[in-house]
């Protein structure tokens, strides 16, 4: 096992990693920007190093500062969390070169999965069904147009290096194609420094269903059920749950088996997620693989009774998985609401500032992952996630009832949050009946 893990991240995920390390008996090092010295991850880590000013580019996104902090403190591993450098192959490579274990898959694996066109190619070869579309990168808009005519509109243009729901454009007919192609390329160049595009059939009213995987270095891999992530705003997830009300035992086994097989064929190791689109006929298509722990991992932890962070750290340290598919029992239902410092009534405008009072819900079936507390100042420089509220119940109904009362108990004063939005969302008849898809929030207006 590692002796000391440096956490190259902030906020609730840094705290989550510290908790896992403590339970494993591993020492922790927090890094933080000047804007984050009052953050809880700094307080709860065994050591903390200030790595630079508030701007992420000069702190959390600067590989050299992070490696230097690891060397100074004698950390033998780095956990990247999610976001920031979590899927940065160069960073993983630098860790390797410095003799520090990057907790995640190999730099090559990250590189391949980070290129969405390449990832699709690998998955096709591994026998995983993918959305019909271009074989790799489009060489120009004419090639894209021709292919779009072949597979039929609507299609979606996606940036090869895209992420976080950005760099995607839906094209409804041939007249719109050229303009959308140019705009998508310009956007991708601006956001990711890479104008390469690929094209896919745009699946109408799909569900976003993802499979959680865990694999060790010895060819053992399991799936831990699915997560339903169709509640999205601008392709960004707001609420996740497990299981999905449209995935039955049969489909789960099918999606799980395909995912495990895919992961084993490419030699994947660590925690990973395969994201699928599920159409109304229950066909599923690979979209992308995330080579990190995800924001929404707690819903899987609740229903599988597995600690994904500890497992991820253990397998990175070279331990065997220690359990097989038969040992995984999925039980009950879990829901996660992302509580963001955003004004749900004003177009989700960020609302940083001082939290005047903070009351965390409790009681049966409640889990709150947060780095915030009363009088904490939410800095304006980073993403707006303040807390993840996760509820568990024997049934979806019970988990929902708990979410409803937990949202009432969750008092965050001084800033605007998405708590009122979630209250309305979980009261919507279509949400309650499980009748929704990724377009749900485009169709119903919950902001009023
Ligand atoms: P990112 O990496 O930016 O999150 P994804 O490829 O995971 O991008 O897609 C994000 C979301 O965009 C999906 O959850 C889905 O709602 C939508 N989407 C992506 N590809 C398609 C497609 N081919 N058809 C329909 N919706 C899509």
CSV table of C-alpha atoms and ligand atoms in Angstrom, one decimal:
chain,number,residue,atom,x,y,z
A,1,UNK,CA,0.0,0.0,0.0
A,2,UNK,CA,1.1,3.6,-0.5
A,3,UNK,CA,2.6,5.5,2.4
A,4,UNK,CA,1.4,8.9,1.4
A,5,UNK,CA,-1.0,10.1,-1.2
A,6,UNK,CA,-1.1,13.7,-2.5
A,7,UNK,CA,-4.5,14.8,-3.6
A,8,UNK,CA,-4.3,17.0,-6.7
A,9,UNK,CA,-7.7,18.5,-6.4
A,10,UNK,CA,-10.0,20.5,-4.1
A,11,UNK,CA,-13.6,20.6,-2.8
A,12,UNK,CA,-15.7,17.6,-1.8
A,13,UNK,CA,-13.7,15.1,-3.9
A,14,UNK,CA,-10.5,16.0,-2.2
A,15,UNK,CA,-12.2,15.4,1.1
A,16,UNK,CA,-13.7,12.1,-0.2
A,17,UNK,CA,-10.2,10.9,-1.1
A,18,UNK,CA,-8.8,11.9,2.2
A,19,UNK,CA,-11.5,9.9,3.9
A,20,UNK,CA,-10.6,6.8,1.9
A,21,UNK,CA,-6.9,7.2,2.6
A,22,UNK,CA,-7.5,7.6,6.4
A,23,UNK,CA,-9.5,4.4,6.4
A,24,UNK,CA,-6.7,2.6,4.6
A,25,UNK,CA,-4.1,4.0,7.0
A,26,UNK,CA,-2.5,6.1,4.3
A,27,UNK,CA,-1.1,9.6,5.1
A,28,UNK,CA,-2.5,12.5,3.0
A,29,UNK,CA,-1.2,15.7,1.5
A,30,UNK,CA,-3.6,18.4,0.4
A,31,UNK,CA,-2.6,21.0,-2.2
A,32,UNK,CA,-4.5,24.2,-2.4
A,33,UNK,CA,-4.5,27.6,-4.1
A,34,UNK,CA,-4.3,30.8,-2.1
A,35,UNK,CA,-8.1,31.1,-2.5
A,36,UNK,CA,-8.7,27.7,-0.8
A,37,UNK,CA,-6.7,27.9,2.4
A,38,UNK,CA,-9.9,27.8,4.4
A,39,UNK,CA,-11.2,24.8,2.6
A,40,UNK,CA,-12.0,21.6,4.6
A,41,UNK,CA,-9.7,19.4,2.6
A,42,UNK,CA,-6.8,21.5,3.8
A,43,UNK,CA,-7.8,21.1,7.4
A,44,UNK,CA,-8.4,17.3,7.3
A,45,UNK,CA,-5.3,16.3,5.3
A,46,UNK,CA,-2.2,15.4,7.3
A,47,UNK,CA,-0.2,18.0,5.5
A,48,UNK,CA,-1.0,20.8,3.1
A,49,UNK,CA,1.0,22.7,0.5
A,50,UNK,CA,0.0,26.0,-1.1
A,51,UNK,CA,0.7,25.6,-4.8
A,52,UNK,CA,-0.1,29.0,-6.1
A,53,UNK,CA,-2.6,31.8,-6.7
A,54,UNK,CA,-6.4,31.4,-7.2
A,55,UNK,CA,-6.2,30.9,-11.0
A,56,UNK,CA,-6.4,27.1,-11.7
A,57,UNK,CA,-3.9,27.4,-14.5
A,58,UNK,CA,-1.3,28.5,-11.9
A,59,UNK,CA,-2.3,26.0,-9.2
A,60,UNK,CA,-4.5,23.0,-9.7
A,61,UNK,CA,-3.9,22.8,-13.4
A,62,UNK,CA,-0.1,23.2,-13.2
A,63,UNK,CA,1.5,19.7,-13.3
A,64,UNK,CA,5.0,21.0,-12.3
A,65,UNK,CA,3.7,22.6,-9.1
A,66,UNK,CA,1.9,19.5,-8.1
A,67,UNK,CA,4.8,17.1,-8.8
A,68,UNK,CA,7.0,19.5,-6.9
A,69,UNK,CA,4.6,19.4,-3.9
A,70,UNK,CA,4.6,15.6,-4.0
A,71,UNK,CA,8.4,15.5,-4.1
A,72,UNK,CA,8.8,17.9,-1.2
A,73,UNK,CA,6.4,16.0,1.0
A,74,UNK,CA,7.6,12.6,-0.1
A,75,UNK,CA,4.2,11.4,-1.5
A,76,UNK,CA,4.5,8.1,-3.4
A,77,UNK,CA,1.1,8.5,-5.2
A,78,UNK,CA,-1.1,11.2,-6.5
A,79,UNK,CA,-4.9,11.0,-6.7
A,80,UNK,CA,-6.2,13.4,-9.3
A,81,UNK,CA,-9.9,13.2,-8.4
A,82,UNK,CA,-12.2,14.4,-11.2
A,83,UNK,CA,-11.8,17.4,-13.5
A,84,UNK,CA,-8.5,19.4,-13.4
A,85,UNK,CA,-5.7,16.9,-14.3
A,86,UNK,CA,-7.7,13.7,-13.9
A,87,UNK,CA,-7.7,12.9,-17.6
A,88,UNK,CA,-4.5,14.6,-18.6
A,89,UNK,CA,-2.2,12.0,-20.1
A,90,UNK,CA,0.9,14.3,-19.9
A,91,UNK,CA,0.4,14.7,-16.2
A,92,UNK,CA,0.1,11.0,-15.7
A,93,UNK,CA,3.3,10.6,-17.7
A,94,UNK,CA,5.1,13.1,-15.6
A,95,UNK,CA,4.0,11.2,-12.5
A,96,UNK,CA,5.4,8.0,-14.0
A,97,UNK,CA,8.7,9.7,-14.9
A,98,UNK,CA,9.0,11.1,-11.4
A,99,UNK,CA,8.5,7.7,-9.8
A,100,UNK,CA,5.1,8.7,-8.3
A,101,UNK,CA,2.1,6.4,-8.9
A,102,UNK,CA,-0.7,8.2,-10.7
A,103,UNK,CA,-4.0,6.7,-9.3
A,104,UNK,CA,-5.7,5.9,-12.5
A,105,UNK,CA,-5.0,4.0,-15.7
A,106,UNK,CA,-1.8,4.3,-17.8
A,107,UNK,CA,-1.0,7.5,-19.7
A,108,UNK,CA,-1.6,5.7,-23.0
A,109,UNK,CA,-5.0,4.5,-21.9
A,110,UNK,CA,-6.0,8.1,-20.8
A,111,UNK,CA,-4.7,9.4,-24.1
A,112,UNK,CA,-6.6,6.9,-26.2
A,113,UNK,CA,-9.9,7.4,-24.3
A,114,UNK,CA,-9.4,11.1,-24.2
A,115,UNK,CA,-9.7,11.1,-28.0
A,116,UNK,CA,-13.3,10.3,-28.4
A,117,UNK,CA,-12.9,9.1,-32.0
A,118,UNK,CA,-10.1,6.8,-31.1
A,119,UNK,CA,-12.0,5.5,-28.1
A,120,UNK,CA,-14.9,4.6,-30.3
A,121,UNK,CA,-12.6,2.8,-32.7
A,122,UNK,CA,-11.1,0.8,-29.8
A,123,UNK,CA,-14.6,-0.1,-28.5
A,124,UNK,CA,-15.8,-1.2,-31.9
A,125,UNK,CA,-12.8,-3.6,-32.0
A,126,UNK,CA,-13.6,-4.8,-28.5
A,127,UNK,CA,-17.1,-5.7,-29.5
A,128,UNK,CA,-18.9,-2.8,-27.8
A,129,UNK,CA,-21.9,-1.4,-29.7
A,130,UNK,CA,-21.3,2.3,-30.7
A,131,UNK,CA,-23.5,5.1,-32.1
A,132,UNK,CA,-23.4,4.9,-35.9
A,133,UNK,CA,-21.2,7.6,-37.3
A,134,UNK,CA,-17.8,8.5,-38.7
A,135,UNK,CA,-14.9,6.2,-38.5
A,136,UNK,CA,-12.6,8.5,-36.6
A,137,UNK,CA,-12.0,12.1,-37.4
A,138,UNK,CA,-13.7,13.9,-40.3
A,139,UNK,CA,-11.2,15.2,-42.7
A,140,UNK,CA,-13.5,18.0,-43.9
A,141,UNK,CA,-17.1,19.2,-43.9
A,142,UNK,CA,-17.8,17.6,-47.3
A,143,UNK,CA,-17.0,14.2,-45.9
A,144,UNK,CA,-19.2,14.9,-42.9
A,145,UNK,CA,-22.1,16.1,-45.1
A,146,UNK,CA,-21.9,13.0,-47.2
A,147,UNK,CA,-22.0,10.7,-44.2
A,148,UNK,CA,-24.8,12.7,-42.6
A,149,UNK,CA,-26.9,12.1,-45.8
A,150,UNK,CA,-26.1,8.4,-45.5
A,151,UNK,CA,-27.0,7.9,-41.9
A,152,UNK,CA,-29.9,10.4,-41.9
A,153,UNK,CA,-30.6,13.5,-39.9
A,154,UNK,CA,-30.5,14.6,-37.2
A,155,UNK,CA,-26.7,14.1,-36.6
A,156,UNK,CA,-24.4,15.5,-33.9
A,157,UNK,CA,-21.0,16.9,-34.5
A,158,UNK,CA,-18.7,16.3,-31.6
A,159,UNK,CA,-15.2,17.6,-30.8
A,160,UNK,CA,-12.7,14.7,-30.6
A,161,UNK,CA,-11.2,16.4,-27.5
A,162,UNK,CA,-14.5,17.6,-26.1
A,163,UNK,CA,-15.7,17.2,-22.5
A,164,UNK,CA,-18.0,18.6,-19.9
A,165,UNK,CA,-20.9,18.7,-22.4
A,166,UNK,CA,-19.1,21.2,-24.6
A,167,UNK,CA,-18.1,21.1,-28.2
A,168,UNK,CA,-21.3,19.5,-29.6
A,169,UNK,CA,-23.7,20.6,-32.2
A,170,UNK,CA,-26.9,19.0,-33.5
A,171,UNK,CA,-27.5,19.3,-37.3
A,172,UNK,CA,-31.0,18.8,-38.5
A,173,UNK,CA,-30.6,19.1,-42.3
A,174,UNK,CA,-28.1,19.4,-45.0
A,175,UNK,CA,-28.6,23.2,-45.3
A,176,UNK,CA,-27.4,23.7,-41.8
A,177,UNK,CA,-24.5,21.4,-42.0
A,178,UNK,CA,-21.7,23.7,-43.3
A,179,UNK,CA,-22.4,26.5,-40.9
A,180,UNK,CA,-22.6,24.2,-37.9
A,181,UNK,CA,-19.4,22.4,-38.9
A,182,UNK,CA,-17.5,25.7,-39.0
A,183,UNK,CA,-19.0,26.9,-35.7
A,184,UNK,CA,-18.3,23.6,-34.0
A,185,UNK,CA,-14.7,23.6,-35.2
A,186,UNK,CA,-14.1,27.2,-34.0
A,187,UNK,CA,-15.7,26.4,-30.6
A,188,UNK,CA,-13.6,23.2,-30.2
A,189,UNK,CA,-10.4,25.0,-31.2
A,190,UNK,CA,-11.2,27.7,-28.6
A,191,UNK,CA,-12.2,25.4,-25.8
A,192,UNK,CA,-9.9,22.4,-26.3
A,193,UNK,CA,-7.2,23.7,-28.6
A,194,UNK,CA,-8.1,20.9,-31.1
A,195,UNK,CA,-10.5,21.5,-34.0
A,196,UNK,CA,-10.9,17.8,-34.9
A,197,UNK,CA,-14.5,16.7,-35.2
A,198,UNK,CA,-16.4,13.5,-35.6
A,199,UNK,CA,-20.0,12.8,-36.4
A,200,UNK,CA,-22.7,10.6,-34.9
A,201,UNK,CA,-26.3,9.8,-35.5
A,202,UNK,CA,-28.3,12.0,-33.0
A,203,UNK,CA,-30.3,9.5,-31.0
A,204,UNK,CA,-33.7,10.9,-30.3
A,205,UNK,CA,-34.9,11.0,-26.7
A,206,UNK,CA,-32.2,8.7,-25.3
A,207,UNK,CA,-31.4,7.9,-21.8
A,208,UNK,CA,-27.9,8.5,-20.5
A,209,UNK,CA,-27.0,5.2,-18.8
A,210,UNK,CA,-23.5,4.5,-17.6
A,211,UNK,CA,-21.8,1.4,-16.2
A,212,UNK,CA,-19.3,1.6,-13.3
A,213,UNK,CA,-16.3,-0.6,-13.7
A,214,UNK,CA,-13.5,-1.6,-11.4
A,215,UNK,CA,-10.5,-3.5,-12.7
A,216,UNK,CA,-7.2,-4.6,-11.2
A,217,UNK,CA,-3.8,-5.1,-12.8
A,218,UNK,CA,-4.3,-8.9,-13.0
A,219,UNK,CA,-7.2,-9.1,-15.5
A,220,UNK,CA,-10.0,-9.1,-12.9
A,221,UNK,CA,-12.8,-6.7,-13.7
A,222,UNK,CA,-16.4,-6.2,-12.5
A,223,UNK,CA,-19.3,-3.9,-13.1
A,224,UNK,CA,-21.2,-2.4,-10.3
A,225,UNK,CA,-24.5,-1.7,-12.0
A,226,UNK,CA,-25.6,1.3,-13.8
A,227,UNK,CA,-26.3,5.0,-13.1
A,228,UNK,CA,-29.1,6.9,-14.7
A,229,UNK,CA,-27.9,10.3,-15.6
A,230,UNK,CA,-30.5,11.6,-18.0
A,231,UNK,CA,-31.4,14.6,-15.9
A,232,UNK,CA,-29.1,17.1,-17.6
A,233,UNK,CA,-29.0,20.8,-18.4
A,234,UNK,CA,-26.9,21.7,-21.4
A,235,UNK,CA,-25.5,18.2,-21.3
A,236,UNK,CA,-24.4,18.6,-17.7
A,237,UNK,CA,-25.7,16.2,-15.1
A,238,UNK,CA,-27.8,17.6,-12.2
A,239,UNK,CA,-29.3,14.4,-10.6
A,240,UNK,CA,-28.2,10.8,-10.9
A,241,UNK,CA,-29.7,7.6,-9.6
A,242,UNK,CA,-29.0,3.9,-9.4
A,243,UNK,CA,-30.6,1.7,-10.5
A,244,UNK,CA,-32.4,3.2,-13.6
A,245,UNK,CA,-36.1,2.5,-13.8
A,246,UNK,CA,-35.7,1.4,-17.4
A,247,UNK,CA,-32.9,-1.1,-16.9
A,248,UNK,CA,-34.1,-4.5,-15.9
A,249,UNK,CA,-31.9,-7.4,-14.7
A,250,UNK,CA,-31.4,-8.7,-18.2
A,251,UNK,CA,-30.4,-5.4,-19.8
A,252,UNK,CA,-28.1,-4.7,-16.8
A,253,UNK,CA,-26.3,-8.0,-17.2
A,254,UNK,CA,-26.0,-7.4,-21.0
A,255,UNK,CA,-24.6,-3.8,-20.6
A,256,UNK,CA,-22.4,-4.9,-17.7
A,257,UNK,CA,-21.0,-7.9,-19.5
A,258,UNK,CA,-20.2,-5.9,-22.7
A,259,UNK,CA,-18.5,-3.2,-20.6
A,260,UNK,CA,-16.4,-5.6,-18.6
A,261,UNK,CA,-15.4,-7.4,-21.8
A,262,UNK,CA,-14.5,-4.1,-23.5
A,263,UNK,CA,-12.4,-3.1,-20.5
A,264,UNK,CA,-10.6,-6.4,-20.3
A,265,UNK,CA,-9.8,-6.3,-24.1
A,266,UNK,CA,-8.2,-2.9,-23.9
A,267,UNK,CA,-6.4,-3.9,-20.7
A,268,UNK,CA,-8.1,-1.2,-18.6
A,269,UNK,CA,-7.1,-0.9,-14.9
A,270,UNK,CA,-8.6,1.1,-12.1
A,271,UNK,CA,-12.0,2.7,-11.7
A,272,UNK,CA,-13.7,3.6,-15.0
A,273,UNK,CA,-17.1,4.4,-16.4
A,274,UNK,CA,-18.5,3.5,-19.8
A,275,UNK,CA,-21.2,6.0,-20.9
A,276,UNK,CA,-24.0,4.7,-23.1
A,277,UNK,CA,-27.0,6.1,-24.8
A,278,UNK,CA,-30.1,3.9,-24.5
A,279,UNK,CA,-32.7,4.4,-27.1
A,280,UNK,CA,-36.5,3.9,-26.7
A,281,UNK,CA,-36.1,0.3,-28.0
A,282,UNK,CA,-33.5,-0.4,-25.4
A,283,UNK,CA,-30.6,-0.5,-27.8
A,284,UNK,CA,-27.5,0.8,-26.2
A,285,UNK,CA,-24.6,2.6,-27.8
A,286,UNK,CA,-21.1,3.4,-26.4
A,287,UNK,CA,-20.6,7.2,-26.1
A,288,UNK,CA,-17.3,7.5,-24.2
A,289,UNK,CA,-15.3,6.1,-21.4
A,290,UNK,CA,-14.3,8.2,-18.4
A,291,UNK,CA,-11.0,7.1,-17.0
A,292,UNK,CA,-11.5,8.5,-13.5
A,293,UNK,CA,-13.7,8.4,-10.5
A,294,UNK,CA,-16.9,10.4,-11.3
A,295,UNK,CA,-18.9,13.0,-9.4
A,296,UNK,CA,-21.8,10.6,-9.2
A,297,UNK,CA,-20.0,7.6,-7.8
A,298,UNK,CA,-21.7,7.7,-4.4
A,299,UNK,CA,-25.0,6.4,-5.8
A,300,UNK,CA,-23.2,3.3,-6.9
A,301,UNK,CA,-21.5,3.0,-3.5
A,302,UNK,CA,-24.8,3.1,-1.8
A,303,UNK,CA,-26.5,0.3,-3.8
A,304,UNK,CA,-23.4,-1.9,-4.1
A,305,UNK,CA,-22.1,-1.4,-0.6
A,306,UNK,CA,-18.6,-1.0,-2.0
A,307,UNK,CA,-16.1,1.8,-1.3
A,308,UNK,CA,-15.1,2.8,-4.8
A,309,UNK,CA,-12.4,5.2,-3.7
A,310,UNK,CA,-10.7,2.6,-1.5
A,311,UNK,CA,-10.9,0.0,-4.2
A,312,UNK,CA,-9.5,2.4,-6.7
A,313,UNK,CA,-6.6,3.2,-4.4
A,314,UNK,CA,-6.0,-0.4,-3.5
A,315,UNK,CA,-5.8,-1.6,-7.1
A,316,UNK,CA,-3.6,1.3,-8.1
A,317,UNK,CA,-1.2,0.1,-5.3
A,318,UNK,CA,-1.1,-3.3,-7.0
A,319,UNK,CA,-3.6,-5.2,-4.9
A,320,UNK,CA,-6.0,-7.7,-6.3
A,321,UNK,CA,-9.6,-6.6,-6.7
A,322,UNK,CA,-10.5,-9.3,-4.0
A,323,UNK,CA,-14.0,-9.8,-5.2
A,324,UNK,CA,-15.8,-11.2,-8.3
A,325,UNK,CA,-18.9,-10.4,-10.1
A,326,UNK,CA,-20.8,-12.9,-8.0
A,327,UNK,CA,-19.9,-11.1,-4.9
A,328,UNK,CA,-21.6,-7.8,-6.1
A,329,UNK,CA,-25.1,-7.5,-4.7
A,330,UNK,CA,-27.0,-4.5,-5.8
A,331,UNK,CA,-29.6,-3.5,-3.3
A,332,UNK,CA,-32.1,-0.7,-2.8
A,333,UNK,CA,-32.1,2.7,-4.6
A,334,UNK,CA,-29.9,5.8,-4.4
A,335,UNK,CA,-30.4,9.3,-5.7
A,336,UNK,CA,-27.9,12.1,-5.8
A,337,UNK,CA,-28.7,15.8,-6.2
A,338,UNK,CA,-25.9,18.1,-7.1
A,339,UNK,CA,-26.3,21.2,-4.9
A,340,UNK,CA,-24.6,24.0,-6.9
A,341,UNK,CA,-24.0,27.6,-5.9
A,342,UNK,CA,-26.2,28.7,-8.8
A,343,UNK,CA,-29.4,30.5,-9.1
A,344,UNK,CA,-31.9,28.0,-10.5
A,345,UNK,CA,-34.4,30.8,-11.1
A,346,UNK,CA,-31.9,33.0,-13.0
A,347,UNK,CA,-30.5,30.7,-15.7
A,348,UNK,CA,-28.2,28.9,-13.2
A,349,UNK,CA,-26.1,32.0,-12.8
A,350,UNK,CA,-23.1,31.3,-10.4
A,351,UNK,CA,-23.7,32.6,-6.9
A,352,UNK,CA,-20.4,32.5,-5.0
A,353,UNK,CA,-19.9,34.2,-1.7
A,354,UNK,CA,-20.1,33.6,2.0
A,355,UNK,CA,-22.4,30.9,3.3
A,356,UNK,CA,-24.1,32.6,6.3
A,357,UNK,CA,-25.6,29.5,7.7
A,358,UNK,CA,-25.3,25.9,6.8
A,359,UNK,CA,-27.4,23.0,8.1
A,360,UNK,CA,-26.7,19.5,6.7
A,361,UNK,CA,-29.6,17.1,6.6
A,362,UNK,CA,-29.4,13.8,8.6
A,363,UNK,CA,-31.3,10.8,9.7
A,364,UNK,CA,-31.7,7.4,8.0
A,365,UNK,CA,-30.5,7.0,4.5
A,366,UNK,CA,-28.8,10.3,4.1
A,367,UNK,CA,-25.2,11.0,2.9
A,368,UNK,CA,-23.8,14.5,2.3
A,369,UNK,CA,-20.4,14.9,0.6
A,370,UNK,CA,-19.3,18.6,1.0
A,371,UNK,CA,-16.4,20.8,1.7
A,372,UNK,CA,-18.6,23.6,2.8
A,373,UNK,CA,-19.6,24.8,6.3
A,374,UNK,CA,-21.1,27.8,8.0
A,375,UNK,CA,-19.2,31.1,7.1
A,376,UNK,CA,-17.3,29.3,4.4
A,377,UNK,CA,-16.6,31.6,1.4
A,378,UNK,CA,-17.3,29.9,-1.9
A,379,UNK,CA,-14.5,31.3,-4.2
A,380,UNK,CA,-15.7,32.5,-7.6
A,381,UNK,CA,-12.8,30.8,-9.5
A,382,UNK,CA,-13.8,27.1,-9.6
A,383,UNK,CA,-16.9,25.0,-10.4
A,384,UNK,CA,-20.0,25.7,-8.4
A,385,UNK,CA,-20.6,22.3,-6.7
A,386,UNK,CA,-21.2,23.0,-3.0
A,387,UNK,CA,-22.5,19.6,-1.9
A,388,UNK,CA,-23.7,16.3,-3.1
A,389,UNK,CA,-26.9,15.1,-1.3
A,390,UNK,CA,-27.3,11.4,-1.6
A,391,UNK,CA,-30.3,9.5,-0.3
A,392,UNK,CA,-30.8,5.8,0.0
A,393,UNK,CA,-33.9,3.8,0.4
A,394,UNK,CA,-35.1,0.2,0.0
A,395,UNK,CA,-37.2,1.4,-3.0
A,396,UNK,CA,-37.0,4.4,-5.3
A,397,UNK,CA,-40.1,5.7,-3.6
A,398,UNK,CA,-38.4,5.7,-0.2
A,399,UNK,CA,-35.2,7.3,-1.6
A,400,UNK,CA,-37.3,10.0,-3.1
A,401,UNK,CA,-39.3,10.7,0.0
A,402,UNK,CA,-36.0,10.9,1.9
A,403,UNK,CA,-34.6,13.3,-0.8
A,404,UNK,CA,-37.7,15.4,-0.4
A,405,UNK,CA,-37.3,15.9,3.3
A,406,UNK,CA,-33.5,16.1,3.2
A,407,UNK,CA,-33.8,19.0,0.7
A,408,UNK,CA,-36.0,20.7,3.3
A,409,UNK,CA,-33.5,20.1,6.0
A,410,UNK,CA,-30.6,21.4,3.9
A,411,UNK,CA,-30.3,25.0,4.8
A,412,UNK,CA,-27.7,27.1,3.0
A,413,UNK,CA,-28.1,30.8,3.5
A,414,UNK,CA,-26.2,33.7,2.0
A,415,UNK,CA,-25.9,32.3,-1.5
A,416,UNK,CA,-28.3,30.9,-4.1
A,417,UNK,CA,-28.3,27.2,-4.6
A,418,UNK,CA,-30.0,24.6,-6.7
A,419,UNK,CA,-32.0,23.2,-3.7
A,420,UNK,CA,-35.3,24.9,-4.8
A,421,UNK,CA,-34.7,23.5,-8.4
A,422,UNK,CA,-34.3,20.0,-7.1
A,423,UNK,CA,-37.4,20.3,-4.9
A,424,UNK,CA,-39.4,21.1,-8.1
A,425,UNK,CA,-37.7,18.4,-10.1
A,426,UNK,CA,-38.4,15.5,-7.8
A,427,UNK,CA,-42.0,16.7,-7.5
A,428,UNK,CA,-42.6,16.6,-11.2
A,429,UNK,CA,-45.0,13.7,-12.2
A,430,UNK,CA,-42.8,12.6,-15.1
A,431,UNK,CA,-39.8,12.4,-12.9
A,432,UNK,CA,-41.7,10.5,-10.2
A,433,UNK,CA,-43.0,8.0,-12.8
A,434,UNK,CA,-39.5,7.6,-14.3
A,435,UNK,CA,-40.8,8.9,-17.6
A,436,UNK,CA,-37.9,11.1,-18.8
A,437,UNK,CA,-34.9,11.2,-21.1
A,438,UNK,CA,-31.9,13.6,-21.7
A,439,UNK,CA,-34.2,16.2,-23.2
A,440,UNK,CA,-36.5,16.4,-20.2
A,441,UNK,CA,-35.1,19.6,-18.8
A,442,UNK,CA,-35.3,21.3,-22.3
A,443,UNK,CA,-39.0,20.5,-22.4
A,444,UNK,CA,-40.1,21.3,-18.9
A,445,UNK,CA,-39.4,24.6,-17.3
A,446,UNK,CA,-38.6,24.2,-13.6
A,447,UNK,CA,-37.0,27.6,-13.2
A,448,UNK,CA,-40.3,29.4,-12.3
B,1,LIG,P1,-19.1,15.1,-22.6
B,1,LIG,O1,-17.8,14.3,-22.6
B,1,LIG,O2,-18.9,16.5,-23.0
B,1,LIG,O3,-19.9,14.9,-21.4
B,1,LIG,P2,-20.7,13.1,-24.0
B,1,LIG,O4,-20.2,12.5,-25.3
B,1,LIG,O5,-20.6,12.3,-22.8
B,1,LIG,O6,-19.9,14.5,-23.8
B,1,LIG,O7,-22.2,13.6,-24.2
B,1,LIG,C1,-22.9,14.3,-23.2
B,1,LIG,C2,-24.4,14.3,-23.4
B,1,LIG,O8,-24.7,14.7,-24.8
B,1,LIG,C3,-25.0,12.9,-23.4
B,1,LIG,O9,-25.3,12.6,-22.0
B,1,LIG,C4,-26.3,13.1,-24.2
B,1,LIG,O10,-27.2,13.7,-23.5
B,1,LIG,C5,-25.8,14.0,-25.3
B,1,LIG,N1,-25.3,13.3,-26.5
B,1,LIG,C6,-24.1,13.0,-26.9
B,1,LIG,N2,-24.0,12.3,-28.0
B,1,LIG,C7,-25.3,12.1,-28.4
B,1,LIG,C8,-25.9,11.4,-29.5
B,1,LIG,N3,-25.2,10.8,-30.5
B,1,LIG,N4,-27.3,11.4,-29.6
B,1,LIG,C9,-28.0,12.0,-28.6
B,1,LIG,N5,-27.5,12.7,-27.6
B,1,LIG,C10,-26.2,12.7,-27.5
